[in-house]
Coordinates of N, CA and C in Angstrom, one line a residue:
Chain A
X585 N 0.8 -1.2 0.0 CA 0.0 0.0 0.0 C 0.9 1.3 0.0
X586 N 0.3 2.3 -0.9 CA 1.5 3.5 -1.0 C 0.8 4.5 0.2
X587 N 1.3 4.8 1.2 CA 1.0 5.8 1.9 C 2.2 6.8 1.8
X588 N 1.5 8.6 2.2 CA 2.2 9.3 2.2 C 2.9 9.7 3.6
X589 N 1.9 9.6 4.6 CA 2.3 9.3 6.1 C 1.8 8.3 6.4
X590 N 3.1 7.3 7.4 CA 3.3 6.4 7.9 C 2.8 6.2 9.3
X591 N 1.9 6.4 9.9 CA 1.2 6.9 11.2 C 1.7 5.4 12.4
X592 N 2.3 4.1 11.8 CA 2.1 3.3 12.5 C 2.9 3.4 13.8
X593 N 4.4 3.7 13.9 CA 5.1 4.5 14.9 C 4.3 4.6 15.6
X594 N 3.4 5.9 15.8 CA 2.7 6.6 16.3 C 1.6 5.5 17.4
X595 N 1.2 4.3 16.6 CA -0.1 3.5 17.4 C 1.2 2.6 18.2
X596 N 2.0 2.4 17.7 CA 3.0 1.8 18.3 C 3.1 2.5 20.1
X597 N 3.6 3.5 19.7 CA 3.4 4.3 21.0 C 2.5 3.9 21.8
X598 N 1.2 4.6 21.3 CA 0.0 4.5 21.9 C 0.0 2.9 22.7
X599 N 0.0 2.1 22.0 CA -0.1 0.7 22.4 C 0.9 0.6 23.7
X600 N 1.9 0.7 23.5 CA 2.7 0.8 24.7 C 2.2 1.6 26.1
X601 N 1.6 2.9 25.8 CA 0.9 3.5 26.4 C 0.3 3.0 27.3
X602 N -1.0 2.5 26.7 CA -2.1 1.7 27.0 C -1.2 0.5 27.7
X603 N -0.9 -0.1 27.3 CA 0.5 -1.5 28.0 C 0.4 -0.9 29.4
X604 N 1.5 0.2 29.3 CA 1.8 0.6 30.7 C 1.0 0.7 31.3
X605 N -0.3 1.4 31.2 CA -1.2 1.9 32.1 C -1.6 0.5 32.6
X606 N -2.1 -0.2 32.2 CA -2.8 -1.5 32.5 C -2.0 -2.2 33.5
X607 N -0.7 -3.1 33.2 CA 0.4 -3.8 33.8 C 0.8 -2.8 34.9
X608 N 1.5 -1.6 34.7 CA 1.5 -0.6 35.7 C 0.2 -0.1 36.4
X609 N -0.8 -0.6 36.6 CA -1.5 -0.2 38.0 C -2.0 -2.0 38.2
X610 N -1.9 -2.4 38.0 CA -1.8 -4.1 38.0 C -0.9 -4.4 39.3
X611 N 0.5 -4.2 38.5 CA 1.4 -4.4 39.1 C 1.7 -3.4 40.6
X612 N 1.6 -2.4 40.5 CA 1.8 -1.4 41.8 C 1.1 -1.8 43.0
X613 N -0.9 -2.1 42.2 CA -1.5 -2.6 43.7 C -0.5 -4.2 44.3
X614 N -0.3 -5.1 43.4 CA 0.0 -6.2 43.6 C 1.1 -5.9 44.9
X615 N 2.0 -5.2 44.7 CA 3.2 -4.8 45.2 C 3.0 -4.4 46.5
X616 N 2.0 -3.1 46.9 CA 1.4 -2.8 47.7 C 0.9 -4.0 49.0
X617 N 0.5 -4.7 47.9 CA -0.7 -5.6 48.8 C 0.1 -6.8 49.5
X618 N 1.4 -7.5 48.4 CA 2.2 -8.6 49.3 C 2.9 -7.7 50.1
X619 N 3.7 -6.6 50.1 CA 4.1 -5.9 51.0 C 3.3 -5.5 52.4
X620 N 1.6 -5.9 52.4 CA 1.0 -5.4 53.3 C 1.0 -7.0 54.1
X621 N 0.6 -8.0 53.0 CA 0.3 -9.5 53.5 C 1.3 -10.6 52.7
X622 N 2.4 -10.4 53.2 CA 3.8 -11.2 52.8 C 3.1 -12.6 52.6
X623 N 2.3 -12.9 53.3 CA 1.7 -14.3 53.8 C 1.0 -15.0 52.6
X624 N 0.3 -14.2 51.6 CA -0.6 -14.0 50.9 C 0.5 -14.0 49.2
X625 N 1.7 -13.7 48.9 CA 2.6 -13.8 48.3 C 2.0 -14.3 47.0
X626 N 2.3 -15.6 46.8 CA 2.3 -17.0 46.3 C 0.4 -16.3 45.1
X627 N -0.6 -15.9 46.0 CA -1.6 -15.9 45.5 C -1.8 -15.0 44.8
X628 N -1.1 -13.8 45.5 CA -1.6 -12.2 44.9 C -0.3 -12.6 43.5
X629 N 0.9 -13.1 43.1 CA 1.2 -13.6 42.5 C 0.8 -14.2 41.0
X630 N -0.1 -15.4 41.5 CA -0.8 -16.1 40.4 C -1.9 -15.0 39.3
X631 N -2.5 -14.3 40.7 CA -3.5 -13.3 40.3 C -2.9 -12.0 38.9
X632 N -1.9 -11.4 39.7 CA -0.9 -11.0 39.0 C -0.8 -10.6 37.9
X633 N -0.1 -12.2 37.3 CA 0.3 -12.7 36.4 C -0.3 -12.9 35.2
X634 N -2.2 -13.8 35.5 CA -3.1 -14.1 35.5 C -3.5 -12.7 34.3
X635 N -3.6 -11.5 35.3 CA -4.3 -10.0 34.7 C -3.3 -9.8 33.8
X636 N -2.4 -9.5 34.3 CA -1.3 -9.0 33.0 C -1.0 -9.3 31.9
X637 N -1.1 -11.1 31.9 CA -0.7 -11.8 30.3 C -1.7 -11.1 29.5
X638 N -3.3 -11.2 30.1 CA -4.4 -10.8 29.5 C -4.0 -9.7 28.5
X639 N -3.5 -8.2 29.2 CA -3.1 -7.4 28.5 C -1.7 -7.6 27.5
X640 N -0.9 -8.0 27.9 CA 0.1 -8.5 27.2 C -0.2 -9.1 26.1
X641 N -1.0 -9.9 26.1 CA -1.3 -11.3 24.6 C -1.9 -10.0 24.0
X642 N -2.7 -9.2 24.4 CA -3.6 -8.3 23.8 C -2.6 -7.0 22.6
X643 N -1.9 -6.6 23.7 CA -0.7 -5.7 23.2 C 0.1 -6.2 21.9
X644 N 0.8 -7.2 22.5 CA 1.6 -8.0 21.1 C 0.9 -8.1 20.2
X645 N -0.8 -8.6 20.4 CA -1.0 -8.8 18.7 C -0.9 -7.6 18.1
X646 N -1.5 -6.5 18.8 CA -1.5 -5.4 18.7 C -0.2 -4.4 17.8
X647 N 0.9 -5.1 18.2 CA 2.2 -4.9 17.9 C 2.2 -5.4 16.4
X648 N 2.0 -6.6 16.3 CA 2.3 -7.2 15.2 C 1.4 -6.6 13.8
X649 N 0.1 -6.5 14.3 CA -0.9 -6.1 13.1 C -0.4 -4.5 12.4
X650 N 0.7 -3.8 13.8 CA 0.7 -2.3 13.7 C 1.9 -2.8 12.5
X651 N 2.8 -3.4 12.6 CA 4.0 -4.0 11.5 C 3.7 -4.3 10.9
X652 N 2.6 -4.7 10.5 CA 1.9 -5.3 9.2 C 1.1 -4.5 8.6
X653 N 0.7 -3.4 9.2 CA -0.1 -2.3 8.1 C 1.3 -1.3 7.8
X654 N 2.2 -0.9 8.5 CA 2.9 -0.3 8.5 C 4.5 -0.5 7.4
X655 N 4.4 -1.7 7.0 CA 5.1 -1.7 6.3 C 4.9 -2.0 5.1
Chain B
X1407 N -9.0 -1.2 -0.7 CA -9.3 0.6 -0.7 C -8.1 1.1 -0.7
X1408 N -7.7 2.8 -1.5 CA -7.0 3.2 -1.4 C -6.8 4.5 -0.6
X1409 N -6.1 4.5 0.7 CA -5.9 5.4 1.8 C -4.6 6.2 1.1
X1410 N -5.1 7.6 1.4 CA -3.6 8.2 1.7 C -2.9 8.0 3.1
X1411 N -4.1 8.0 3.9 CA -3.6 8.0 5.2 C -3.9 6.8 6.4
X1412 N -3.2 5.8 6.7 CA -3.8 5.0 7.0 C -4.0 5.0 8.2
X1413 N -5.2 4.9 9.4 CA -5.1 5.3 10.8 C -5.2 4.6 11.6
X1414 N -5.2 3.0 11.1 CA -5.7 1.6 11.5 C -4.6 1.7 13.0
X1415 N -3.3 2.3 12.5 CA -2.1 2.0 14.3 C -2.7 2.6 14.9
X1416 N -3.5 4.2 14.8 CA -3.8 4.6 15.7 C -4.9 4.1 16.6
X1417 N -5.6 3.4 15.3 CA -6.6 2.8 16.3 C -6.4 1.8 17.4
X1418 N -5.4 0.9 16.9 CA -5.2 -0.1 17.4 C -4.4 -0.1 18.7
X1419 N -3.5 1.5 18.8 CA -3.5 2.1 20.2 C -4.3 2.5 20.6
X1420 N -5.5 2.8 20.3 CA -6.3 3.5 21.6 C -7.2 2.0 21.8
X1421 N -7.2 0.8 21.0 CA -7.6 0.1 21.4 C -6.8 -0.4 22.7
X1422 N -5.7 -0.7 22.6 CA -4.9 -1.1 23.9 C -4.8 0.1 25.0
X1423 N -5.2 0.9 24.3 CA -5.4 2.2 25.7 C -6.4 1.5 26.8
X1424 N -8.0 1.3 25.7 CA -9.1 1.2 26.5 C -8.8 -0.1 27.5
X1425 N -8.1 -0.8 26.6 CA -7.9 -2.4 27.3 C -7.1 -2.1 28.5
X1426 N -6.6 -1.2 28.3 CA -5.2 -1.0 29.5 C -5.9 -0.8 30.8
X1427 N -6.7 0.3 30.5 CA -7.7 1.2 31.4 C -8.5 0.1 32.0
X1428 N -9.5 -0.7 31.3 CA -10.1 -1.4 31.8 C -9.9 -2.6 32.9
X1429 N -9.0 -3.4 32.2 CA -8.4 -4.7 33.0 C -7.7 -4.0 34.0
X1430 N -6.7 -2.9 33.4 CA -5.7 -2.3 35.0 C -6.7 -2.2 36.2
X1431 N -7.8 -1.7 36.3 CA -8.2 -0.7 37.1 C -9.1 -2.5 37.9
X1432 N -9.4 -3.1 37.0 CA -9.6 -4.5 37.8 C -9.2 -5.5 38.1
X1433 N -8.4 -5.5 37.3 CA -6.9 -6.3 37.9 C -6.2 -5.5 39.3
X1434 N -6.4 -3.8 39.5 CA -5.7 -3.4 40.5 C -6.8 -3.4 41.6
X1435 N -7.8 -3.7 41.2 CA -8.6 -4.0 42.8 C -9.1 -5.6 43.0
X1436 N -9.0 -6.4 42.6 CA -7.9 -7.7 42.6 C -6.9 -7.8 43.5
X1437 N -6.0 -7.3 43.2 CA -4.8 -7.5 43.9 C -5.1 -7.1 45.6
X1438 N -5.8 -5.7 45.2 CA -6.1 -4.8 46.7 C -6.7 -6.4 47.6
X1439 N -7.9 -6.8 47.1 CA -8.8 -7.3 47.4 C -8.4 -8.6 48.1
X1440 N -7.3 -9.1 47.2 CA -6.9 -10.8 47.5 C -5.9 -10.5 48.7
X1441 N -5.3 -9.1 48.8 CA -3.8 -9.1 49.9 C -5.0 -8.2 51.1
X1442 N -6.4 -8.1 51.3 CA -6.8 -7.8 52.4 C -7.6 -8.7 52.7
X1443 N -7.8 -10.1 52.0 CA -9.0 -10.9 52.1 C -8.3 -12.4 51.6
X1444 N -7.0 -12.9 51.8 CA -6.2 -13.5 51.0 C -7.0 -15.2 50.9
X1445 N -8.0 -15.3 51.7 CA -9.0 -16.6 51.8 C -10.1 -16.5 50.7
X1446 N -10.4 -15.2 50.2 CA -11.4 -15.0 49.1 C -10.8 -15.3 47.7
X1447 N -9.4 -15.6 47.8 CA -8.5 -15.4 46.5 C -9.2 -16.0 45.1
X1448 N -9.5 -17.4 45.7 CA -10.3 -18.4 44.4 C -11.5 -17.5 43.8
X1449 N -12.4 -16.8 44.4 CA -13.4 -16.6 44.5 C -13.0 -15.0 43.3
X1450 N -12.5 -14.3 44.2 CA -12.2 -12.6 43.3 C -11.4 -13.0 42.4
X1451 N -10.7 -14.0 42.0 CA -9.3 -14.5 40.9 C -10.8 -15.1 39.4
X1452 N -12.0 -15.6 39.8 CA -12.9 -16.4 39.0 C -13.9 -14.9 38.9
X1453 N -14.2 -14.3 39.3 CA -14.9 -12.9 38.7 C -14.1 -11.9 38.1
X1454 N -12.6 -12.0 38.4 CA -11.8 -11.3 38.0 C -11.1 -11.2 36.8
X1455 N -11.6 -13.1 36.1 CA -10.8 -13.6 34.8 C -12.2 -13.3 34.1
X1456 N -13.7 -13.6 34.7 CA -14.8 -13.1 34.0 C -15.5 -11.9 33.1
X1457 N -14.8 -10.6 34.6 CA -14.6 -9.5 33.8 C -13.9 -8.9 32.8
X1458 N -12.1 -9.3 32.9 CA -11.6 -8.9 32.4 C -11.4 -9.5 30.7
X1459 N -12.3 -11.6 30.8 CA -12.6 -11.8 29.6 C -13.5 -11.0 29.0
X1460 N -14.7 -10.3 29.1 CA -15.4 -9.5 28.2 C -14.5 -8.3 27.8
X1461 N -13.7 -7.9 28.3 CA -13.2 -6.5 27.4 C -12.2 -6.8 26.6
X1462 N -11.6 -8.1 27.0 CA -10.5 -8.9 26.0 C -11.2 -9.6 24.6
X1463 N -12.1 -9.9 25.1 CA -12.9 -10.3 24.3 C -13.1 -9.5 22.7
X1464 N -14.0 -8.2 23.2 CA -14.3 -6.7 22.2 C -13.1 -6.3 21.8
X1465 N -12.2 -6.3 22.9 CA -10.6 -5.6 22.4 C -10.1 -6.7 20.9
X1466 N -10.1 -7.8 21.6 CA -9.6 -8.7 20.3 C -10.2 -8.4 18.9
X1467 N -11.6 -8.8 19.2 CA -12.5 -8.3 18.1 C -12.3 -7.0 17.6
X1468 N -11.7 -6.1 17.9 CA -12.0 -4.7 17.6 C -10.1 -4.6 16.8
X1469 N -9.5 -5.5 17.0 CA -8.2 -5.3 16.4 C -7.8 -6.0 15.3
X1470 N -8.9 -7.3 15.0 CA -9.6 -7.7 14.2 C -9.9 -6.6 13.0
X1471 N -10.6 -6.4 13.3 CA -11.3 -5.4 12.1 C -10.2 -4.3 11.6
X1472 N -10.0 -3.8 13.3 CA -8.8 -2.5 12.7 C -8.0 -3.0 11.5
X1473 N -7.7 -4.6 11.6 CA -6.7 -5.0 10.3 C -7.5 -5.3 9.5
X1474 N -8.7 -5.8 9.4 CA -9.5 -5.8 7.8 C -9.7 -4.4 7.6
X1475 N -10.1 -3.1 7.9 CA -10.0 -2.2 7.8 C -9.2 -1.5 7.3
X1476 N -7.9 -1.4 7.7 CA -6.3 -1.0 7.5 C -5.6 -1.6 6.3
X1477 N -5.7 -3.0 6.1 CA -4.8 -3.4 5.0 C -5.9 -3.2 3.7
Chain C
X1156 N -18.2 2.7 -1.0 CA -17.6 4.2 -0.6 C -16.1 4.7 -0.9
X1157 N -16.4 5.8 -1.5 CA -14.9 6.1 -1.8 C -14.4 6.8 -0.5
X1158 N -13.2 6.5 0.1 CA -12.7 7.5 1.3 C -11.2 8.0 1.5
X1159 N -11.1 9.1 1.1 CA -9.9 9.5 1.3 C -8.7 9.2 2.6
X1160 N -9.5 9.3 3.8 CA -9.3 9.1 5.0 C -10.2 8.0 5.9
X1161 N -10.2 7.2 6.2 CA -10.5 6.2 6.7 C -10.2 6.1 8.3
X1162 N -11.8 6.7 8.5 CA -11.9 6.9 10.3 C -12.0 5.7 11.2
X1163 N -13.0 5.2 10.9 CA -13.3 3.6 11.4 C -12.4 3.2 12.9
X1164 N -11.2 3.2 12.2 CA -10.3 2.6 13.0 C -10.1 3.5 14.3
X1165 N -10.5 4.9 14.3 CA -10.2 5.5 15.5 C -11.5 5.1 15.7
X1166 N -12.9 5.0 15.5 CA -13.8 4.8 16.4 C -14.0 3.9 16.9
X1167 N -13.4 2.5 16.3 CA -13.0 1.9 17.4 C -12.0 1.8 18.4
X1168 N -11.3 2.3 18.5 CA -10.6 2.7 19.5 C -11.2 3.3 20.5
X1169 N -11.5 4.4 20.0 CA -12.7 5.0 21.5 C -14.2 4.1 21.5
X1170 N -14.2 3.3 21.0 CA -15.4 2.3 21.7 C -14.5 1.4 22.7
X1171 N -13.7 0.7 21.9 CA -12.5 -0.1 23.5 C -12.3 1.0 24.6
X1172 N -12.3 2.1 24.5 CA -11.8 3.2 25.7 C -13.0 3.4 26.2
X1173 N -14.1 3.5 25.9 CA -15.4 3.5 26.5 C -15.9 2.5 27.0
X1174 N -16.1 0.9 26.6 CA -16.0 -0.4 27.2 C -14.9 -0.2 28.5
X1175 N -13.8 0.2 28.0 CA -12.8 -0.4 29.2 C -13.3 0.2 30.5
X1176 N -13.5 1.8 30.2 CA -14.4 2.4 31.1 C -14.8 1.7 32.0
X1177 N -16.0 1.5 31.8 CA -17.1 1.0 31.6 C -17.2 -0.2 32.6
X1178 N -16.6 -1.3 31.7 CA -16.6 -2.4 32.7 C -15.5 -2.0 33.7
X1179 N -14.8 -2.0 33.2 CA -13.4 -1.6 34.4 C -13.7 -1.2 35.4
X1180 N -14.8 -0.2 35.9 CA -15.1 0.6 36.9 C -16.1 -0.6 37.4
X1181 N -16.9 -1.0 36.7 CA -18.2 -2.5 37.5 C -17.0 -3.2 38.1
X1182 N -16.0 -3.6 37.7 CA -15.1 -4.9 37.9 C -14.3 -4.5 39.0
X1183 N -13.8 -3.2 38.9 CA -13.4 -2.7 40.2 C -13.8 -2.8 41.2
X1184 N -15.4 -2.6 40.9 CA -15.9 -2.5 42.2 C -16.7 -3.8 43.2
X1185 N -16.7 -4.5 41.9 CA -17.1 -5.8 42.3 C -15.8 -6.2 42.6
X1186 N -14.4 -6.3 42.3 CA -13.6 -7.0 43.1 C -13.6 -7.0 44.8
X1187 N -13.6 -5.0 44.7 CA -13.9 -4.5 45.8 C -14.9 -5.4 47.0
X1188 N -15.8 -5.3 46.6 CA -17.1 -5.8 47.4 C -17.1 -7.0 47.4
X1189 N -16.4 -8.4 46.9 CA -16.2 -9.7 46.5 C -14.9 -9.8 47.9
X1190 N -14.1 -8.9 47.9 CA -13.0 -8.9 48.9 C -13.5 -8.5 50.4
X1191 N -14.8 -7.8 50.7 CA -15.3 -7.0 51.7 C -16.2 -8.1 52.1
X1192 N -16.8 -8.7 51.5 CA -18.3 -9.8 51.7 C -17.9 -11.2 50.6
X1193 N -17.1 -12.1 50.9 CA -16.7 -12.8 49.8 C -18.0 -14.3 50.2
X1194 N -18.8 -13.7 51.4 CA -20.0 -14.8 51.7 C -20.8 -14.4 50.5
X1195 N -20.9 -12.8 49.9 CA -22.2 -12.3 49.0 C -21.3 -12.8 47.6
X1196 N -20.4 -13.7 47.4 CA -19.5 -13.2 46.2 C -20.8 -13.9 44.9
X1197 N -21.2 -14.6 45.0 CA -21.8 -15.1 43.4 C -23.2 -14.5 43.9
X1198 N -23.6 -13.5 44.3 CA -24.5 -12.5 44.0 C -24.3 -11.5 43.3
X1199 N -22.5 -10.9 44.3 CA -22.1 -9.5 43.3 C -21.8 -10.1 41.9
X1200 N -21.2 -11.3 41.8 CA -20.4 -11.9 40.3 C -21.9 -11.6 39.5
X1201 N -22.8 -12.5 39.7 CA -24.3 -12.2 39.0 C -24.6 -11.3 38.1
X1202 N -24.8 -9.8 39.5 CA -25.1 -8.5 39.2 C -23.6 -7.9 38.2
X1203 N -22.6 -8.2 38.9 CA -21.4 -8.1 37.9 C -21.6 -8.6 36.2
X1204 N -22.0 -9.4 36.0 CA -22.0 -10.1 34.3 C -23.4 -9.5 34.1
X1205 N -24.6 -8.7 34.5 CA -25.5 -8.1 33.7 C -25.3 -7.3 33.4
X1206 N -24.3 -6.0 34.6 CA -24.2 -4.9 34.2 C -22.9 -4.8 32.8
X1207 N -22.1 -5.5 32.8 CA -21.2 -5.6 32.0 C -21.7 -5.9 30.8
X1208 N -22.6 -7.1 30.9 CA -22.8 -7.1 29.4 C -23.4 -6.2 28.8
X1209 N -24.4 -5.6 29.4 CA -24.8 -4.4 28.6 C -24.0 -3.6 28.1
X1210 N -23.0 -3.1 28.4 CA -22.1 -2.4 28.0 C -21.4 -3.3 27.0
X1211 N -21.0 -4.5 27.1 CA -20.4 -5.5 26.6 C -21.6 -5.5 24.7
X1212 N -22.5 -5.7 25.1 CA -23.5 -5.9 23.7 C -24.0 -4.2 22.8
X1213 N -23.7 -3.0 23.6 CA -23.4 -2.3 22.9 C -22.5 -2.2 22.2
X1214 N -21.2 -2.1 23.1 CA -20.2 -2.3 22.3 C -19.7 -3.3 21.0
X1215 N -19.9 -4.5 21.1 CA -20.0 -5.2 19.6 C -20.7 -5.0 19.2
X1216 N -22.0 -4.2 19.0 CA -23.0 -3.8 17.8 C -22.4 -2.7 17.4
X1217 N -21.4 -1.5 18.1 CA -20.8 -0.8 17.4 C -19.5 -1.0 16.9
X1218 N -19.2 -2.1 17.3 CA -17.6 -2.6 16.5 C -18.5 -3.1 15.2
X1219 N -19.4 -4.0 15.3 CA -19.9 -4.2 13.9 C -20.1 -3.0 12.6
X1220 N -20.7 -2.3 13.2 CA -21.5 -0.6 12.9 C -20.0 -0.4 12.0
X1221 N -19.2 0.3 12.6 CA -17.9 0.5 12.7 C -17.3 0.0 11.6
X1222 N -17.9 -1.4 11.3 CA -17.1 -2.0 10.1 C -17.5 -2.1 8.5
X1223 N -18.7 -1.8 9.1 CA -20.0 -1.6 8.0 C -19.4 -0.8 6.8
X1224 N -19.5 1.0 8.3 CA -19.1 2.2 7.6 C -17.7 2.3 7.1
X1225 N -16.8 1.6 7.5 CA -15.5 1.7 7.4 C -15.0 1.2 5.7
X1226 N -15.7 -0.2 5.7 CA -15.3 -0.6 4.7 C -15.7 -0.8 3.0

């Protein structure tokens, strides 16, 4: 496809954006929370992990479709 | 179709924006929830995969199209 | 349709940002109240998957919409 601007960069960003926001408030309460209940570790862990991939698998496709219109 | 300008990345970051926003904010009361309640864990971890499958869900679907759309 | 510029793809994006909203704030708060009363948990989970879907079944009739006009 001939484009004159290449805007994909740009959603690239954005995506990471969004990335962070998600994993980063994910991850901070998580941190918070085993620091409050050490005990509890192991679960708030699974949980975690559990939320994050969700956005992650989400992101990467996201990544890949941006390199495939973009190039 | 022939675009000058193609805006499919942009979309497909604000799609991982919304995703970000959504799952973060319940993935981070999750976390709160399981390190103040760490016996409920099973219980908020199975409403918690519930919720966050519907927005994953639309999100996938919607990044879907952004690439039929875009290419 | 002939389109010089091809919007589509940002409106979905602000329909994921409005979903994510959306549920994200229900899910929040049901984690919340799932962690505070985890004896009420598959009442809140219940009331949790109506209110979501509604938002949930808007939203894919406007990802659809979306792709109608787009393409």
């Amino acid at each position: 496809m001939e484009q004159v601007v290449n805007l994909a960069p740009i959603g690239l960003g954005l995506i990471i954006i969004g990335l962070g926001i998600g994993i980063g408030s994910i991850g901070k309460s998580a941190m918070e929370s085993i620091g409050r209940q050490p005990e509890a570790a192991s679960k708030i862990q699974t949980a975690m992990i559990i939320a994050a991939a969700l956005i992650e698998g989400a992101g990467l496709f996201a990544i890949v479709i941006s390199y495939l219109l973009g190039s």
